[in-house]
XYZ file of C-alpha atoms in Angstrom:
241
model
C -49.840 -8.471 -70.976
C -47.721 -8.564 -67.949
C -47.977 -10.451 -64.792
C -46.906 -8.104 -61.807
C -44.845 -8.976 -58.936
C -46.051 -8.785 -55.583
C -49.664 -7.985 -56.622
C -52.475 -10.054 -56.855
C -52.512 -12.018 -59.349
C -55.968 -11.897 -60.691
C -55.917 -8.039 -60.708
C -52.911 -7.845 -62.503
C -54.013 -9.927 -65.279
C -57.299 -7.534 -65.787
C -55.304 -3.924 -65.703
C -53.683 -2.433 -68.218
C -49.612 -1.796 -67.778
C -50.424 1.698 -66.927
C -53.490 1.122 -64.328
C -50.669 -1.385 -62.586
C -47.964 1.024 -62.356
C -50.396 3.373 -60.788
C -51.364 1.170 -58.058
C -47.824 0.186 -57.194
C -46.755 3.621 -56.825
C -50.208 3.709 -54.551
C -49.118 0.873 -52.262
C -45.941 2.537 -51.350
C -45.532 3.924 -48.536
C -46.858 7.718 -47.541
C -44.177 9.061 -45.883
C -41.890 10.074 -48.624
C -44.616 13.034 -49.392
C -44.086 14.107 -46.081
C -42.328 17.269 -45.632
C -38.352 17.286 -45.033
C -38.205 19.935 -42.123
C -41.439 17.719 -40.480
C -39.431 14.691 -40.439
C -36.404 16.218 -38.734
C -38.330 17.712 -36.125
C -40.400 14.362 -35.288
C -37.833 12.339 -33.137
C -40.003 10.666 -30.939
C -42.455 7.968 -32.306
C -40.863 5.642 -35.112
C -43.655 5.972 -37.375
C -44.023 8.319 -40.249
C -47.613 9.463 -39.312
C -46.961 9.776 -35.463
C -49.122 11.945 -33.098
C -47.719 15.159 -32.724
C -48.003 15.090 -28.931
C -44.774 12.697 -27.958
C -43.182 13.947 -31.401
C -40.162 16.499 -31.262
C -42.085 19.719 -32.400
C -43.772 19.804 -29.057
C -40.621 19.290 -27.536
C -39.114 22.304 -29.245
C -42.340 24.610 -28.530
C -41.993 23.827 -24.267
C -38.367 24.410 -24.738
C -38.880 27.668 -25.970
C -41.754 28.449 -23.789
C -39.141 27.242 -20.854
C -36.225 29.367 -22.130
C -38.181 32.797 -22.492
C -39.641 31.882 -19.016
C -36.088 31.956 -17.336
C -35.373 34.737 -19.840
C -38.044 36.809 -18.144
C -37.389 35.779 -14.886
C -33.446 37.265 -15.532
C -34.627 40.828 -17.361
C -36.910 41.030 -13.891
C -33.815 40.857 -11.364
C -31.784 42.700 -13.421
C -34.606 45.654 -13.143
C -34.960 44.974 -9.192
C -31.303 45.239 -8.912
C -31.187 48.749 -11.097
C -34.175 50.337 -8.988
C -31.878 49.328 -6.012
C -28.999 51.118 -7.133
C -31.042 53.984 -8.107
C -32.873 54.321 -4.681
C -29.398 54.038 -2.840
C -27.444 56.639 -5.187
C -31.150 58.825 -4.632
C -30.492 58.725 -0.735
C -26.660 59.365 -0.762
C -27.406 62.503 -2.761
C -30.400 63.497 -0.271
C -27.722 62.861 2.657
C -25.249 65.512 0.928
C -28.011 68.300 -0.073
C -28.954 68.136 3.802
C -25.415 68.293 5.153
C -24.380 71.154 3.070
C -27.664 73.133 3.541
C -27.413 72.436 7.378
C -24.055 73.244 7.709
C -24.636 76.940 5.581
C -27.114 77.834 8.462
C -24.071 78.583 11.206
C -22.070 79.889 8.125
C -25.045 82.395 7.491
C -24.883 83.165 11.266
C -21.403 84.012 11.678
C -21.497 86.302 9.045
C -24.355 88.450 10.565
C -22.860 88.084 13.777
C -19.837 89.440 12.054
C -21.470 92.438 11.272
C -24.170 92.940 13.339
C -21.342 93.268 16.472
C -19.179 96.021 14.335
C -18.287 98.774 17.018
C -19.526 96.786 20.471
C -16.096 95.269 20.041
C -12.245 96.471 19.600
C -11.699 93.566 17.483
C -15.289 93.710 15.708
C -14.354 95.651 12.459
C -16.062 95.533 8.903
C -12.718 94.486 7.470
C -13.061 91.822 9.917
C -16.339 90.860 8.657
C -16.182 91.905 4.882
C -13.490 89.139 4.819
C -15.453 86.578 6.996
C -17.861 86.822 3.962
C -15.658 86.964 1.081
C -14.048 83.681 3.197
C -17.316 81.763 2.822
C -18.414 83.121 -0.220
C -15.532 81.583 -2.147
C -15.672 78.308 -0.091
C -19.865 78.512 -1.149
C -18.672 77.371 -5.031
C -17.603 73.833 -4.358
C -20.366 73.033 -2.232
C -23.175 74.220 -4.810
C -21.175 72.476 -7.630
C -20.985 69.291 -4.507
C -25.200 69.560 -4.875
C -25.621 70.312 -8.893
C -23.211 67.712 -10.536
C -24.525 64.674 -8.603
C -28.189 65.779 -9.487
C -26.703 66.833 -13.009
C -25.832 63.219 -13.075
C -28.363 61.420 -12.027
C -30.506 62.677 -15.370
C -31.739 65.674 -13.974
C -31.404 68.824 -16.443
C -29.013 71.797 -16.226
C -30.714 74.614 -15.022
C -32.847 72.413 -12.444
C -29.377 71.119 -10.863
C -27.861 74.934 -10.665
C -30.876 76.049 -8.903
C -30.960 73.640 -6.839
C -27.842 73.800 -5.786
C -28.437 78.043 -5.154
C -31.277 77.167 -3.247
C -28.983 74.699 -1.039
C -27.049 78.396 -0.039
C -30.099 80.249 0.426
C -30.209 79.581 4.204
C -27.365 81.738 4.518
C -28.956 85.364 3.920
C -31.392 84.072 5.762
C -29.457 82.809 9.524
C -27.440 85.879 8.749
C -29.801 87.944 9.278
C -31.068 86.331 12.191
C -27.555 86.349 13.545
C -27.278 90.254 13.048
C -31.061 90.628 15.472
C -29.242 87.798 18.133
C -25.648 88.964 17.768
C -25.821 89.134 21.939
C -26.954 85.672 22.408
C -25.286 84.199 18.821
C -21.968 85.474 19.821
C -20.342 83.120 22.619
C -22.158 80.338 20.655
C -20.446 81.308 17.248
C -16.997 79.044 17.661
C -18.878 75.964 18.616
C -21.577 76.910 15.312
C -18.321 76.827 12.913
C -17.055 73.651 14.982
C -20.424 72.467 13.875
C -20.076 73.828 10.268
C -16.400 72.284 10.035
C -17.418 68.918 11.201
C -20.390 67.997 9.462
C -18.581 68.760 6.171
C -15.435 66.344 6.999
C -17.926 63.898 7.907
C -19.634 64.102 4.779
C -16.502 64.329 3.338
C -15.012 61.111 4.394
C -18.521 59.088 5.189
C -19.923 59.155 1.478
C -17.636 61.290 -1.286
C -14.363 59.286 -0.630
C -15.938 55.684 -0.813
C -18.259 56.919 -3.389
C -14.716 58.189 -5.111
C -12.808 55.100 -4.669
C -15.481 52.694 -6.120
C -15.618 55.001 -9.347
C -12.165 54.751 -9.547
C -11.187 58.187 -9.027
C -9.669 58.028 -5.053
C -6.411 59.420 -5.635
C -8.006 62.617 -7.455
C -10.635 63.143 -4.384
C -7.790 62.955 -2.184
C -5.526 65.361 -3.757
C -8.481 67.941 -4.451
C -9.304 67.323 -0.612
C -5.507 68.377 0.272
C -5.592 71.051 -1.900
C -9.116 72.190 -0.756
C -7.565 72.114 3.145
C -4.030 74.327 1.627
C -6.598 76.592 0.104
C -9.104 77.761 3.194
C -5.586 77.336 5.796
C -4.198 80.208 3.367
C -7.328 82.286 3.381
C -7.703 81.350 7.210
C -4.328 82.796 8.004
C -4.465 85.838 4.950
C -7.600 87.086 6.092
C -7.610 86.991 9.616
């Protein structure tokens, strides 16, 4: 028989060596069953079988409730701040549809007044007017392509952007035909209409596609196409008469 140490006495004189050993391993303490990963998360109270609530697991779920919640809150004003840009490139495309289809109306006028005053004039030809119209014709492509590729760009499909931007010319036909039934009344208003037509384009021109230019990185290129645009309608200006 053996006498145990640290036990009671009594008790270890009336169990067998095996019984003993059991009830040791019994009396020690619980927490080396305990899980590893649990006892690296519990940082709080000292002891092994702590309440959960001041214990580091609940630490780590608010953090991670607090971290998705600022998480959140950044995804949110990063979609405010792209609906912003959206509305504002939206209304700087509206501006330029409306200043080109504006400006086509006295474009649409002067050519019917063009023709509609052939023969109550010396100078009132049809070569006079055939070029007039071949003039603004040609000067017609940039400004469609000036209304498709921003709409083009903005996700819009192909063929919606082209017709668009024909519909943006359609206004001419239509004031030149009103310009050929008024050519008595259209005609001493016809240089200040094309003063009109010349100025709302440079505004546009130098109000929203050169900024809009420079902050994409492209200013030098909008300038250079701008001189060459000006070289190009001078020469047709002074070729056609």
């Amino acid at each position: 028989m053996h006498i145990g140490v640290g036990a009671d006495p009594h008790i270890s004189l009336a169990l067998p060596p095996d019984a003993k050993l059991e009830r040791e391993r019994a009396d020690e303490p619980s927490f080396r069953h305990l899980d590893s990963d649990e006892m690296t998360i519990r940082i709080g109270r000292s002891g092994p079988l702590s309440d959960k609530s001041d214990n580091g697991d609940v630490y780590q779920r608010r953090r991670g409730a607090h971290t998705a919640s600022s998480d959140g809150q950044d995804t949110g004003s990063k979609q405010q701040e792209g609906v912003g840009q959206t509305g504002s490139s939206w209304r700087r495309i509206v501006l330029l549809i409306l200043a080109i289809t504006i400006h086509n109306i006295p474009e649409g006028l002067a050519v019917g007044v063009a023709f509609g005053a052939i023969g109550k004039t010396s100078s009132a030809s049809f070569e006079s007017a055939r070029n007039l119209a071949i003039g603004i014709g040609i000067q017609n492509f940039p400004e469609g392509l000036a209304v498709s590729l921003p709409l083009r760009g903005s996700g819009m499909s192909t063929w919606k952007s082209f017709w668009y931007g024909q519909l943006s010319g359609m206004v001419e036909p239509i004031a030149g035909v009103l310009g050929a039934l008024a050519v008595v009344l259209a005609e001493p208003l016809l240089p200040y209409a094309l003063a009109f037509a010349a100025g709302a384009m440079v505004y546009v021109v130098v109000d929203d596609i050169i900024p809009e230019a420079q902050v994409s990185g492209n200013g030098k290129l909008a300038s250079w196409t701008s001189i060459v645009g000006f070289v190009v309608m001078m020469s047709l200006d002074v070729g056609l008469g």
